């Protein structure tokens, strides 16, 4: 056990799985970098933000493949390779670039198993960065997990911390279905204790990061940290919250959410993705359908507005959910209850 | 070929403006005040300017993530660009796009682009507009050696040929896509790609304004005359990292210094026009001084400019909703 950053935790998961299984390969733009460069320096980048640094040195160019800027072909190649014996981890860099290769995911990888009558396995992972808060503007800041969650046949993982990232990525690599693994780009330097040995975290099992009595907060990815920050402040004001990290949006742990809402009677959902048809909608529908009787107040969603992500710092701040907005939302659901009782 | 004095002066000014703008950004970025990603065009100035010298506001260009040079060459306001990069309300896109999304349709500038290869398909559409509306305009896609490997770039070459569009595909080949060399990433040659899609191919030295200017004139005349698309392959070199913060370990030590010493388009231009007696050194010095002032004031104004109002967040998602 030692302190590791989100970046190191992901690197270690990849390294350990590549050691364990020679069929695991990496591909993507500049996952190593330096090929065809005049200095001859290899592994010049190790990923655009250094996440895959050092893997080329250990595993060589046959297993760490730099690609041309041709997402449709290499993401498709990952699907084809997965269906024929390899276990590729393809890096898409920014998840926004899914626009250039969506068919290979939507109509190919996701559907093989079902269309082929259960005869295919497509053990591939697509790693990609998501999220706003980096001044990366409209084409490099989206949180597109609802898009993938919408597609039957895909699994979708959104780790909320270094510990979660390592265990969930190892699970993703060992999983026999196509998995979209989304890394919040703002979190790479966050640190916590992470075991040195290999471990897995199962999909579809939500994590209760804290338990309280008044409000259930469901938060996704980076929002989990914000929800806990808000819960800390609220606790000082006498309001206690349960914070649920679903970990995976597909498969999705409905039971944990329903059980917690049964206990607290109030629900706040925090979701960084665009507000129409996002996870907050999905979770609200679930609770409205299956725990309506337990609700003491209307569900509140903390989500960005229905706009592209703006570039300018103050606008991006306004756009993003935050601990302050979550705190206000929780107080809001608490007030609604008080009014009803009074 | 004779180039009008006015064209020479304007072209020098545009190249000098790009250089000064980018070098200033390099300095300002290091202070931490500039948000987001910034990709500098230094070293490549002659390409944007040599091509855009043949265009008017009626013609359309599409640019890339490395877009400041194309914007300046197409006449986008320098103060508005600087303010945009700082995320201010006075920016050309009101602070909502930033460096990678500077656009000004009134100048025929269809946008820098955060998506590699995003431009070529759009340029097919712009060329289709010019052709259909019979406005005599041409459409130019600037894209990199890296972008030349995107499927949609290759599809665009085909579509432009099939529809015989007034388009020019300008491949700005600086030898790298991020940290990967074109010698690894690009199979075959750009020339054969052009031939494969049945369009004429031309190439030029992108560090020499006159080389670009001559080739671009021919390419643009050809496209404008209705004969169909052309590929113009421009060989050049970028002087800074892929983006600010890139240590460029993939390039041999001295590669950039050599370029700066022997292939500086501004130095080359000055030598050529003064030795041929086309322009006087003092006229160029005056431009250098004026540009330095313009860039300096653009930074001062940008830093002092207001942030966008909160209401801007919800504005302009749609025309009407
Ligand atoms: C579809 C897509 N894939 C990848 C990227 C990330 N990216 C940004 S710039 C770049 C390199 C582009 O190289 P090139 O086209 O040669 O242009 P240059 O940077 O050399 O000007 C890459 C891979 C992107 N922005 N969009
Ligand atoms: Mg390039």
GROMACS .gro file of N, CA and C and ligand atoms in nm, chain B residues 144-146 172-178 238, ligand 2:
model
   34
  486UNK      N    1  -0.314   1.916  -4.112
  486UNK     CA    2  -0.178   1.870  -4.090
  486UNK      C    3  -0.150   1.733  -4.150
  487UNK      N    4  -0.023   1.696  -4.145
  487UNK     CA    5   0.017   1.560  -4.187
  487UNK      C    6  -0.056   1.457  -4.102
  488UNK      N    7  -0.074   1.488  -3.973
  488UNK     CA    8  -0.146   1.395  -3.887
  488UNK      C    9  -0.291   1.381  -3.930
  514UNK      N   10  -0.050   2.092  -4.441
  514UNK     CA   11   0.064   2.157  -4.377
  514UNK      C   12   0.146   2.049  -4.307
  515UNK      N   13   0.251   2.009  -4.373
  515UNK     CA   14   0.329   1.893  -4.329
  515UNK      C   15   0.450   1.940  -4.249
  516UNK      N   16   0.434   1.941  -4.117
  516UNK     CA   17   0.547   1.981  -4.031
  516UNK      C   18   0.619   1.859  -3.977
  517UNK      N   19   0.586   1.743  -4.031
  517UNK     CA   20   0.661   1.623  -3.995
  517UNK      C   21   0.616   1.554  -3.868
  518UNK      N   22   0.522   1.614  -3.796
  518UNK     CA   23   0.476   1.554  -3.670
  518UNK      C   24   0.327   1.571  -3.649
  519UNK      N   25   0.267   1.470  -3.593
  519UNK     CA   26   0.134   1.482  -3.534
  519UNK      C   27   0.158   1.454  -3.386
  520UNK      N   28   0.144   1.556  -3.303
  520UNK     CA   29   0.186   1.547  -3.163
  520UNK      C   30   0.332   1.502  -3.157
  580UNK      N   31   0.744   2.320  -3.729
  580UNK     CA   32   0.693   2.401  -3.617
  580UNK      C   33   0.807   2.425  -3.517
  665LIG    MG1   34   0.181   1.792  -3.820
   0.00000   0.00000   0.00000
